[in-house]
PDB file of C-alpha atoms in Angstrom:
ATOM      1  CA  UNK K   1      57.929  -9.288   7.281  1.00 47.00           C
ATOM      2  CA  UNK K   2      56.461 -11.277   4.696  1.00 46.00           C
ATOM      3  CA  UNK K   3      54.235 -13.383   7.455  1.00 47.00           C
ATOM      4  CA  UNK K   4      53.027  -9.874   8.813  1.00 43.00           C
ATOM      5  CA  UNK K   5      52.154  -8.626   4.897  1.00 42.00           C
ATOM      6  CA  UNK K   6      50.173 -11.571   4.524  1.00 41.00           C
ATOM      7  CA  UNK K   7      48.251 -11.032   7.699  1.00 40.00           C
ATOM      8  CA  UNK K   8      47.591  -7.664   6.670  1.00 43.00           C
ATOM      9  CA  UNK K   9      46.185  -8.799   3.528  1.00 40.00           C
ATOM     10  CA  UNK K  10      43.803 -11.427   5.320  1.00 40.00           C
ATOM     11  CA  UNK K  11      42.489  -8.909   7.586  1.00 39.00           C
ATOM     12  CA  UNK K  12      41.701  -6.309   5.270  1.00 43.00           C
ATOM     13  CA  UNK K  13      40.187  -8.796   2.953  1.00 44.00           C
ATOM     14  CA  UNK K  14      38.029 -10.042   6.018  1.00 43.00           C
ATOM     15  CA  UNK K  15      37.114  -6.384   6.957  1.00 43.00           C
ATOM     16  CA  UNK K  16      35.899  -5.840   3.202  1.00 47.00           C
ATOM     17  CA  UNK K  17      33.893  -9.326   3.386  1.00 43.00           C
ATOM     18  CA  UNK K  18      32.509  -8.070   6.679  1.00 47.00           C
ATOM     19  CA  UNK K  19      31.447  -4.556   5.238  1.00 47.00           C
ATOM     20  CA  UNK K  20      29.467  -6.292   2.411  1.00 48.00           C
ATOM     21  CA  UNK K  21      27.749  -8.707   4.794  1.00 49.00           C
ATOM     22  CA  UNK K  22      26.385  -5.881   6.794  1.00 69.00           C
ATOM     23  CA  UNK K  23      25.430  -3.668   3.487  1.00 83.00           C
ATOM     24  CA  UNK K  24      21.579  -3.577   3.440  1.00 94.00           C
ATOM     25  CA  UNK K  25      18.821  -1.548   2.024  1.00 97.00           C
ATOM     26  CA  UNK K  26      15.908  -2.251   4.140  1.00 98.00           C
ATOM     27  CA  UNK K  27      15.197  -3.353   7.949  1.00 98.00           C
ATOM     28  CA  UNK K  28      11.795  -4.553   9.218  1.00 98.00           C
ATOM     29  CA  UNK K  29      10.526  -3.368  12.493  1.00 98.00           C
ATOM     30  CA  UNK K  30       7.488  -4.336  14.483  1.00 98.00           C
ATOM     31  CA  UNK K  31       5.301  -2.190  16.455  1.00 98.00           C
ATOM     32  CA  UNK K  32       7.368  -1.416  19.499  1.00 98.00           C
ATOM     33  CA  UNK K  33      10.180  -0.430  17.298  1.00 98.00           C
ATOM     34  CA  UNK K  34      12.344  -3.535  17.734  1.00 98.00           C
ATOM     35  CA  UNK K  35      13.874  -5.194  14.760  1.00 98.00           C
ATOM     36  CA  UNK K  36      12.136  -8.197  13.165  1.00 98.00           C
ATOM     37  CA  UNK K  37      12.185 -10.345  10.252  1.00 98.00           C
ATOM     38  CA  UNK K  38      10.093 -11.213   7.155  1.00 98.00           C
ATOM     39  CA  UNK K  39       8.976 -14.525   8.662  1.00 98.00           C
ATOM     40  CA  UNK K  40       7.720 -13.006  11.693  1.00 98.00           C
ATOM     41  CA  UNK K  41       5.591 -10.335   9.767  1.00 98.00           C
ATOM     42  CA  UNK K  42       4.430 -13.143   7.421  1.00 98.00           C
ATOM     43  CA  UNK K  43       3.371 -15.166  10.295  1.00 98.00           C
ATOM     44  CA  UNK K  44       1.445 -12.369  11.795  1.00 98.00           C
ATOM     45  CA  UNK K  45      -0.103 -11.516   8.318  1.00 98.00           C
ATOM     46  CA  UNK K  46      -1.535 -15.101   8.072  1.00 94.00           C
ATOM     47  CA  UNK K  47      -3.803 -14.962  11.004  1.00 93.00           C
ATOM     48  CA  UNK K  48      -5.602 -11.672   9.783  1.00 98.00           C
ATOM     49  CA  UNK K  49      -8.554 -11.119   7.669  1.00 98.00           C
ATOM     50  CA  UNK K  50      -6.764  -8.109   5.954  1.00 98.00           C
ATOM     51  CA  UNK K  51      -3.377  -6.460   5.540  1.00 98.00           C
ATOM     52  CA  UNK K  52      -2.729  -3.189   4.404  1.00 98.00           C
ATOM     53  CA  UNK K  53       0.849  -2.563   2.945  1.00 98.00           C
ATOM     54  CA  UNK K  54       1.303   1.339   3.059  1.00 98.00           C
ATOM     55  CA  UNK K  55       4.109   2.092   0.553  1.00 98.00           C
ATOM     56  CA  UNK K  56       5.935   4.727  -1.016  1.00 98.00           C
ATOM     57  CA  UNK K  57       4.713   4.854  -4.402  1.00 98.00           C
ATOM     58  CA  UNK K  58       7.993   5.328  -6.027  1.00 97.00           C
ATOM     59  CA  UNK K  59       9.932   2.929  -4.051  1.00 98.00           C
ATOM     60  CA  UNK K  60      11.085  -0.365  -5.492  1.00 98.00           C
ATOM     61  CA  UNK K  61      12.113  -1.980  -2.369  1.00 98.00           C
ATOM     62  CA  UNK K  62       8.407  -1.670  -1.324  1.00 98.00           C
ATOM     63  CA  UNK K  63       7.030  -3.123  -4.727  1.00 98.00           C
ATOM     64  CA  UNK K  64       9.577  -6.008  -4.312  1.00 98.00           C
ATOM     65  CA  UNK K  65       8.627  -6.864  -0.516  1.00 98.00           C
ATOM     66  CA  UNK K  66       4.703  -6.504  -1.650  1.00 98.00           C
ATOM     67  CA  UNK K  67       5.545  -9.550  -4.184  1.00 98.00           C
ATOM     68  CA  UNK K  68       7.509 -11.700  -1.810  1.00 98.00           C
ATOM     69  CA  UNK K  69       4.474 -11.063   0.699  1.00 98.00           C
ATOM     70  CA  UNK K  70       2.179 -11.812  -1.863  1.00 98.00           C
ATOM     71  CA  UNK K  71       4.085 -15.277  -2.884  1.00 98.00           C
ATOM     72  CA  UNK K  72       4.510 -16.141   0.656  1.00 98.00           C
ATOM     73  CA  UNK K  73       0.875 -15.563   1.729  1.00 98.00           C
ATOM     74  CA  UNK K  74      -0.241 -17.304  -1.253  1.00 98.00           C
ATOM     75  CA  UNK K  75       1.456 -20.616  -0.622  1.00 97.00           C
ATOM     76  CA  UNK K  76      -0.387 -21.103   2.642  1.00 95.00           C
ATOM     77  CA  UNK K  77      -3.831 -19.246   2.249  1.00 96.00           C
ATOM     78  CA  UNK K  78      -6.407 -18.135  -0.087  1.00 98.00           C
ATOM     79  CA  UNK K  79      -5.593 -14.566  -1.192  1.00 98.00           C
ATOM     80  CA  UNK K  80      -7.270 -11.663  -2.590  1.00 98.00           C
ATOM     81  CA  UNK K  81      -5.274  -8.306  -3.909  1.00 98.00           C
ATOM     82  CA  UNK K  82      -6.848  -4.827  -3.898  1.00 98.00           C
ATOM     83  CA  UNK K  83      -4.748  -1.776  -4.739  1.00 98.00           C
ATOM     84  CA  UNK K  84      -5.124   1.959  -4.891  1.00 98.00           C
ATOM     85  CA  UNK K  85      -3.740   2.204  -8.316  1.00 98.00           C
ATOM     86  CA  UNK K  86      -6.838   1.275 -10.163  1.00 98.00           C
ATOM     87  CA  UNK K  87      -9.866   3.464 -10.347  1.00 98.00           C
ATOM     88  CA  UNK K  88     -13.533   2.005 -10.267  1.00 98.00           C
ATOM     89  CA  UNK K  89     -14.482   3.286 -13.683  1.00 98.00           C
ATOM     90  CA  UNK K  90     -11.832   0.905 -14.858  1.00 98.00           C
ATOM     91  CA  UNK K  91     -12.504  -1.962 -13.053  1.00 98.00           C
ATOM     92  CA  UNK K  92     -14.783  -3.439 -15.715  1.00 98.00           C
ATOM     93  CA  UNK K  93     -11.911  -3.316 -18.431  1.00 98.00           C
ATOM     94  CA  UNK K  94      -9.280  -4.424 -15.675  1.00 98.00           C
ATOM     95  CA  UNK K  95     -11.582  -7.904 -14.938  1.00 98.00           C
ATOM     96  CA  UNK K  96     -11.825  -8.230 -18.664  1.00 98.00           C
ATOM     97  CA  UNK K  97      -8.186  -8.311 -18.883  1.00 98.00           C
ATOM     98  CA  UNK K  98      -7.574 -10.427 -15.855  1.00 98.00           C
ATOM     99  CA  UNK K  99     -10.142 -12.849 -17.381  1.00 98.00           C
ATOM    100  CA  UNK K 100      -8.272 -13.152 -20.679  1.00 98.00           C
ATOM    101  CA  UNK K 101     -11.028 -11.449 -22.494  1.00 98.00           C
ATOM    102  CA  UNK K 102      -8.891  -8.606 -23.952  1.00 98.00           C
ATOM    103  CA  UNK K 103      -5.085  -8.141 -24.635  1.00 97.00           C
ATOM    104  CA  UNK K 104      -2.627  -6.325 -22.971  1.00 96.00           C
ATOM    105  CA  UNK K 105      -2.737  -3.967 -25.999  1.00 97.00           C
ATOM    106  CA  UNK K 106      -6.106  -3.506 -25.527  1.00 97.00           C
ATOM    107  CA  UNK K 107      -6.204  -2.937 -21.786  1.00 97.00           C
ATOM    108  CA  UNK K 108      -3.498  -0.270 -22.780  1.00 96.00           C
ATOM    109  CA  UNK K 109      -5.990   1.787 -24.736  1.00 97.00           C
ATOM    110  CA  UNK K 110      -8.866   1.441 -22.085  1.00 97.00           C
ATOM    111  CA  UNK K 111      -7.269   1.719 -18.697  1.00 98.00           C
ATOM    112  CA  UNK K 112      -5.850   4.954 -16.911  1.00 97.00           C
ATOM    113  CA  UNK K 113      -2.208   4.025 -15.555  1.00 97.00           C
ATOM    114  CA  UNK K 114      -0.308   5.546 -13.041  1.00 97.00           C
ATOM    115  CA  UNK K 115       3.123   6.925 -14.754  1.00 96.00           C
ATOM    116  CA  UNK K 116       5.429   4.191 -12.770  1.00 97.00           C
ATOM    117  CA  UNK K 117       2.826   1.324 -13.699  1.00 97.00           C
ATOM    118  CA  UNK K 118       5.097  -0.924 -15.896  1.00 97.00           C
ATOM    119  CA  UNK K 119       8.055  -0.563 -13.578  1.00 96.00           C
ATOM    120  CA  UNK K 120       6.264  -0.811 -10.447  1.00 98.00           C
ATOM    121  CA  UNK K 121       2.672  -2.278 -10.518  1.00 98.00           C
ATOM    122  CA  UNK K 122       2.596  -4.456 -13.480  1.00 98.00           C
ATOM    123  CA  UNK K 123       4.582  -7.381 -12.145  1.00 98.00           C
ATOM    124  CA  UNK K 124       2.054  -7.728  -9.146  1.00 98.00           C
ATOM    125  CA  UNK K 125      -0.867  -7.567 -11.725  1.00 98.00           C
ATOM    126  CA  UNK K 126       0.838 -10.041 -13.857  1.00 98.00           C
ATOM    127  CA  UNK K 127       1.582 -12.419 -10.947  1.00 98.00           C
ATOM    128  CA  UNK K 128      -2.002 -12.368  -9.784  1.00 98.00           C
ATOM    129  CA  UNK K 129      -3.196 -12.815 -13.412  1.00 98.00           C
ATOM    130  CA  UNK K 130      -0.939 -15.941 -13.852  1.00 98.00           C
ATOM    131  CA  UNK K 131      -1.861 -17.514 -10.505  1.00 98.00           C
ATOM    132  CA  UNK K 132      -5.522 -16.758 -10.663  1.00 98.00           C
ATOM    133  CA  UNK K 133      -5.642 -14.565  -7.421  1.00 98.00           C
ATOM    134  CA  UNK K 134      -8.735 -11.995  -7.484  1.00 98.00           C
ATOM    135  CA  UNK K 135      -7.283  -8.621  -7.950  1.00 98.00           C
ATOM    136  CA  UNK K 136      -9.298  -5.570  -7.874  1.00 98.00           C
ATOM    137  CA  UNK K 137      -8.940  -1.836  -8.002  1.00 98.00           C
ATOM    138  CA  UNK K 138     -10.620   0.210  -5.106  1.00 98.00           C
ATOM    139  CA  UNK K 139      -9.852   4.073  -5.770  1.00 98.00           C
ATOM    140  CA  UNK K 140     -12.549   6.979  -6.619  1.00 98.00           C
ATOM    141  CA  UNK K 141     -12.156   8.130  -9.796  1.00 98.00           C
ATOM    142  CA  UNK K 142      -9.671  11.105  -9.399  1.00 97.00           C
ATOM    143  CA  UNK K 143     -12.053  13.638 -10.909  1.00 98.00           C
ATOM    144  CA  UNK K 144     -14.462  12.924  -8.488  1.00 98.00           C
ATOM    145  CA  UNK K 145     -11.869  13.227  -5.617  1.00 98.00           C
ATOM    146  CA  UNK K 146     -11.455  16.851  -7.274  1.00 98.00           C
ATOM    147  CA  UNK K 147     -15.114  17.612  -7.077  1.00 98.00           C
ATOM    148  CA  UNK K 148     -15.376  17.184  -3.451  1.00 98.00           C
ATOM    149  CA  UNK K 149     -11.983  19.657  -3.315  1.00 97.00           C
ATOM    150  CA  UNK K 150     -13.955  22.214  -5.252  1.00 96.00           C
ATOM    151  CA  UNK K 151     -17.340  21.571  -3.831  1.00 97.00           C
ATOM    152  CA  UNK K 152     -17.236  19.303  -0.637  1.00 97.00           C
ATOM    153  CA  UNK K 153     -19.288  16.128  -0.335  1.00 98.00           C
ATOM    154  CA  UNK K 154     -22.551  18.132  -1.635  1.00 97.00           C
ATOM    155  CA  UNK K 155     -20.879  18.236  -4.945  1.00 98.00           C
ATOM    156  CA  UNK K 156     -21.093  14.349  -5.315  1.00 98.00           C
ATOM    157  CA  UNK K 157     -24.921  14.974  -5.073  1.00 98.00           C
ATOM    158  CA  UNK K 158     -25.128  16.145  -9.052  1.00 98.00           C
ATOM    159  CA  UNK K 159     -23.623  12.936 -10.098  1.00 98.00           C
ATOM    160  CA  UNK K 160     -25.406  10.273 -12.100  1.00 98.00           C
ATOM    161  CA  UNK K 161     -26.215   6.998 -10.859  1.00 98.00           C
ATOM    162  CA  UNK K 162     -23.695   5.625 -13.172  1.00 98.00           C
ATOM    163  CA  UNK K 163     -21.093   7.948 -11.417  1.00 98.00           C
ATOM    164  CA  UNK K 164     -22.204   7.286  -8.236  1.00 98.00           C
ATOM    165  CA  UNK K 165     -21.811   3.559  -8.528  1.00 98.00           C
ATOM    166  CA  UNK K 166     -17.767   4.190  -8.583  1.00 98.00           C
ATOM    167  CA  UNK K 167     -18.021   5.972  -5.514  1.00 98.00           C
ATOM    168  CA  UNK K 168     -18.932   4.925  -1.539  1.00 98.00           C
ATOM    169  CA  UNK K 169     -22.354   5.266  -0.855  1.00 98.00           C
ATOM    170  CA  UNK K 170     -23.654   8.922  -0.194  1.00 98.00           C
ATOM    171  CA  UNK K 171     -24.097  10.771   2.338  1.00 98.00           C
ATOM    172  CA  UNK K 172     -20.295  10.055   3.341  1.00 98.00           C
ATOM    173  CA  UNK K 173     -19.427  10.058   7.105  1.00 97.00           C
ATOM    174  CA  UNK K 174     -16.453  12.001   7.930  1.00 98.00           C
ATOM    175  CA  UNK K 175     -14.569  12.830  11.086  1.00 97.00           C
ATOM    176  CA  UNK K 176     -12.382  15.804  10.759  1.00 95.00           C
ATOM    177  CA  UNK K 177     -10.604  14.909  14.125  1.00 96.00           C
ATOM    178  CA  UNK K 178      -8.650  11.884  12.769  1.00 97.00           C
ATOM    179  CA  UNK K 179      -4.824  12.436  12.963  1.00 96.00           C
ATOM    180  CA  UNK K 180      -4.175  11.655   9.178  1.00 96.00           C
ATOM    181  CA  UNK K 181      -6.864  14.618   8.171  1.00 96.00           C
ATOM    182  CA  UNK K 182      -5.599  16.754  10.969  1.00 94.00           C
ATOM    183  CA  UNK K 183      -1.952  16.316   9.797  1.00 93.00           C
ATOM    184  CA  UNK K 184      -3.072  17.233   6.373  1.00 93.00           C
ATOM    185  CA  UNK K 185      -4.459  20.244   7.308  1.00 89.00           C
ATOM    186  CA  UNK K 186      -1.410  21.331   9.515  1.00 86.00           C
ATOM    187  CA  UNK K 187       1.058  20.397   6.838  1.00 83.00           C
ATOM    188  CA  UNK K 188      -0.622  22.608   4.438  1.00 74.00           C
ATOM    189  CA  UNK K 189      -0.715  25.584   6.830  1.00 69.00           C
ATOM    190  CA  UNK K 190      -4.863  25.446   6.455  1.00 59.00           C
ATOM    191  CA  UNK K 191      -4.523  26.409   2.921  1.00 63.00           C
ATOM    192  CA  UNK K 192      -6.828  24.540   0.608  1.00 62.00           C
ATOM    193  CA  UNK K 193      -9.412  24.695   3.552  1.00 80.00           C
ATOM    194  CA  UNK K 194     -11.351  22.177   5.103  1.00 87.00           C
ATOM    195  CA  UNK K 195     -12.173  20.164   1.699  1.00 95.00           C
ATOM    196  CA  UNK K 196      -8.579  19.250   1.200  1.00 95.00           C
ATOM    197  CA  UNK K 197      -8.671  16.259   3.940  1.00 96.00           C
ATOM    198  CA  UNK K 198     -12.183  15.505   2.631  1.00 97.00           C
ATOM    199  CA  UNK K 199     -10.853  14.835  -0.887  1.00 97.00           C
ATOM    200  CA  UNK K 200      -8.598  12.311   0.878  1.00 97.00           C
ATOM    201  CA  UNK K 201     -11.243  11.199   2.622  1.00 98.00           C
ATOM    202  CA  UNK K 202     -13.442  10.143   0.021  1.00 98.00           C
ATOM    203  CA  UNK K 203     -10.659   8.233  -1.428  1.00 98.00           C
ATOM    204  CA  UNK K 204     -10.596   6.383   2.155  1.00 98.00           C
ATOM    205  CA  UNK K 205     -14.402   5.743   2.025  1.00 98.00           C
ATOM    206  CA  UNK K 206     -14.576   4.388  -1.363  1.00 98.00           C
ATOM    207  CA  UNK K 207     -11.427   1.936  -0.819  1.00 98.00           C
ATOM    208  CA  UNK K 208     -13.249   0.522   2.284  1.00 98.00           C
ATOM    209  CA  UNK K 209     -16.489   0.174   0.334  1.00 98.00           C
ATOM    210  CA  UNK K 210     -15.032  -1.827  -2.385  1.00 98.00           C
ATOM    211  CA  UNK K 211     -12.564  -3.808  -0.248  1.00 98.00           C
ATOM    212  CA  UNK K 212     -15.814  -5.090   1.721  1.00 98.00           C
ATOM    213  CA  UNK K 213     -17.618  -5.583  -1.645  1.00 98.00           C
ATOM    214  CA  UNK K 214     -14.863  -7.579  -2.980  1.00 98.00           C
ATOM    215  CA  UNK K 215     -13.881  -9.511   0.104  1.00 98.00           C
ATOM    216  CA  UNK K 216     -14.478 -13.097   0.380  1.00 97.00           C
ATOM    217  CA  UNK K 217     -14.281 -13.810   4.002  1.00 95.00           C
ATOM    218  CA  UNK K 218     -12.252 -17.199   3.587  1.00 96.00           C
ATOM    219  CA  UNK K 219      -9.598 -15.136   2.072  1.00 98.00           C
ATOM    220  CA  UNK K 220      -6.779 -12.881   3.298  1.00 98.00           C
ATOM    221  CA  UNK K 221      -7.414  -9.457   1.639  1.00 98.00           C
ATOM    222  CA  UNK K 222      -3.991  -7.640   0.659  1.00 98.00           C
ATOM    223  CA  UNK K 223      -4.624  -4.107   0.177  1.00 98.00           C
ATOM    224  CA  UNK K 224      -1.468  -1.989  -1.393  1.00 98.00           C
ATOM    225  CA  UNK K 225      -1.932   1.882  -0.838  1.00 98.00           C
ATOM    226  CA  UNK K 226      -0.154   4.801  -0.207  1.00 98.00           C
ATOM    227  CA  UNK K 227       1.061   4.649   3.731  1.00 98.00           C
ATOM    228  CA  UNK K 228      -1.136   7.761   4.444  1.00 96.00           C
ATOM    229  CA  UNK K 229      -4.090   5.761   3.765  1.00 98.00           C
ATOM    230  CA  UNK K 230      -3.516   3.420   6.411  1.00 98.00           C
ATOM    231  CA  UNK K 231      -0.942   5.020   9.081  1.00 98.00           C
ATOM    232  CA  UNK K 232      -2.228   5.170  12.404  1.00 98.00           C
ATOM    233  CA  UNK K 233      -4.932   2.503  11.857  1.00 98.00           C
ATOM    234  CA  UNK K 234      -6.793   5.202  10.299  1.00 98.00           C
ATOM    235  CA  UNK K 235      -8.280   6.304   7.194  1.00 98.00           C
ATOM    236  CA  UNK K 236      -9.279   3.275   5.059  1.00 98.00           C
ATOM    237  CA  UNK K 237      -9.264   1.416   8.481  1.00 98.00           C
ATOM    238  CA  UNK K 238     -11.509   3.934   9.910  1.00 98.00           C
ATOM    239  CA  UNK K 239     -13.988   3.656   7.215  1.00 98.00           C
ATOM    240  CA  UNK K 240     -13.896  -0.060   7.163  1.00 98.00           C
ATOM    241  CA  UNK K 241     -15.006  -0.287  11.031  1.00 97.00           C
ATOM    242  CA  UNK K 242     -17.931   1.726  10.491  1.00 96.00           C
ATOM    243  CA  UNK K 243     -19.438  -0.988   8.542  1.00 93.00           C
ATOM    244  CA  UNK K 244     -17.799  -4.068  10.143  1.00 91.00           C
ATOM    245  CA  UNK K 245     -16.310  -3.603  13.702  1.00 88.00           C
ATOM    246  CA  UNK K 246     -15.108  -7.162  14.023  1.00 93.00           C
ATOM    247  CA  UNK K 247     -12.156  -7.088  11.159  1.00 97.00           C
ATOM    248  CA  UNK K 248      -8.722  -8.477  12.285  1.00 98.00           C
ATOM    249  CA  UNK K 249      -6.717  -6.249  10.269  1.00 98.00           C
ATOM    250  CA  UNK K 250      -2.778  -5.596  10.049  1.00 98.00           C
ATOM    251  CA  UNK K 251      -0.682  -2.662   8.748  1.00 98.00           C
ATOM    252  CA  UNK K 252       2.580  -2.155   7.272  1.00 99.00           C
ATOM    253  CA  UNK K 253       4.104   1.292   6.642  1.00 98.00           C
ATOM    254  CA  UNK K 254       7.169   2.708   4.774  1.00 98.00           C
ATOM    255  CA  UNK K 255      10.052   4.964   6.183  1.00 98.00           C
ATOM    256  CA  UNK K 256      12.981   6.178   4.970  1.00 98.00           C
ATOM    257  CA  UNK K 257      16.115   6.962   7.216  1.00 97.00           C
ATOM    258  CA  UNK K 258      19.564   7.746   6.460  1.00 97.00           C
ATOM    259  CA  UNK K 259      20.572   4.744   9.164  1.00 97.00           C
ATOM    260  CA  UNK K 260      18.092   1.966   9.029  1.00 98.00           C
ATOM    261  CA  UNK K 261      20.173   0.104  11.917  1.00 97.00           C
ATOM    262  CA  UNK K 262      18.138   2.378  14.326  1.00 96.00           C
ATOM    263  CA  UNK K 263      14.316   3.021  14.683  1.00 97.00           C
ATOM    264  CA  UNK K 264      12.776   6.314  14.746  1.00 96.00           C
ATOM    265  CA  UNK K 265      10.564   6.358  17.853  1.00 96.00           C
ATOM    266  CA  UNK K 266       8.679   9.258  16.855  1.00 96.00           C
ATOM    267  CA  UNK K 267       7.287   7.322  14.008  1.00 97.00           C
ATOM    268  CA  UNK K 268       5.819   4.803  16.964  1.00 98.00           C
ATOM    269  CA  UNK K 269       1.983   4.346  16.628  1.00 97.00           C
ATOM    270  CA  UNK K 270       1.760   4.121  12.740  1.00 98.00           C
ATOM    271  CA  UNK K 271       1.764   0.583  12.044  1.00 98.00           C
ATOM    272  CA  UNK K 272       1.869  -2.888  13.316  1.00 98.00           C
ATOM    273  CA  UNK K 273       4.980  -3.323  11.274  1.00 98.00           C
ATOM    274  CA  UNK K 274       7.716  -1.042   9.602  1.00 98.00           C
ATOM    275  CA  UNK K 275       9.648  -1.217   6.139  1.00 98.00           C
ATOM    276  CA  UNK K 276      12.591   1.219   6.799  1.00 98.00           C
ATOM    277  CA  UNK K 277      14.472   1.844   3.642  1.00 98.00           C
ATOM    278  CA  UNK K 278      18.197   3.269   3.261  1.00 98.00           C
ATOM    279  CA  UNK K 279      17.659   6.874   1.877  1.00 98.00           C
ATOM    280  CA  UNK K 280      20.043   5.903  -0.645  1.00 97.00           C
ATOM    281  CA  UNK K 281      17.825   3.783  -2.353  1.00 97.00           C
ATOM    282  CA  UNK K 282      17.217   5.126  -5.648  1.00 97.00           C
ATOM    283  CA  UNK K 283      13.294   5.572  -6.709  1.00 97.00           C
ATOM    284  CA  UNK K 284      11.445   5.482  -9.860  1.00 95.00           C
ATOM    285  CA  UNK K 285      10.522   8.991 -10.345  1.00 95.00           C
TER     286      UNK K 285
END
C-alpha cells in the first residue's frame, strides 16, 4: 500500500510538471498555418528589405516579441526602425531626443504620446537610442486624417506647405477595392461613407512615403504598426509598391485565439507569419 501511495504521488507530480511545461501564452505559425519557431521567423526576416510587424496595440506579447526580434536582427544586420506611434509633426523633437539634444522631461512636454507609451513603446525606443539604431515616426498627424474623413482627400489641398510636409505628397492615389478598405466599409455597415477607408488610406500612404524617405537600402527596415495596416500584404505595402516595385518584404500579424495550438485556417492569406496569442493574456488597456 505504501508503495502504491508513493507511485500515486510521483504520477500526479509528473502530470503537474507536464501541465506546467505545456502552458504557453503564444504560438508562431507560418504562411501555411503550420507551427513554426522564432528562429525560423528570424532567419526569414534577415533576408528581407523590410519587415512589418502587425501588432495589437494593447497586447504585451506583441511588444515583448518586437523587442526580441529587434535584438536578434540587430545582432546580425544593420537595422532601422519605423513606427506608427509617432506622428510626423513630432519627428523633429523625436530626433532631438534620440540625438541627446533634449532630455526625456523635455520630450514629454513636446510630443504627443499614445496612452500606453510608457508601458508598451518606450522600451523599444530606449533600446534603439541606447544602441544608436535609427528610429523614426512615420504616421500622419491625426488631425489631417480627420480632415480626410470630413472633407475627402480634397480637404488636404487647403493645408499650408509646412503641414503638407507631414503627409504623403498630393494627389493621393487610392484603390477602394483593396481588401482592408472593403472590409472596413463592410464592418461599419456603410456608416461613415466612402471617406472612412480613405482616412485609413492617408495613414497608409503617409507611412509608406516616410518609410521610403528614411530607409537606408543597406539596412533592414523594421516597421511597427497595427496589424490592419499590413494584413493581406496590402495598405502600407500596396503604397510602397506603387513607388518601388522590387522591395523584398515580409509581414507578421497578430491573432487572438482561445486555443493557440490549432490555427484558424480562415485567417490564411493575411501574412507570412502569425503570432497567435492566448485570449487569457491580459492587456495594457
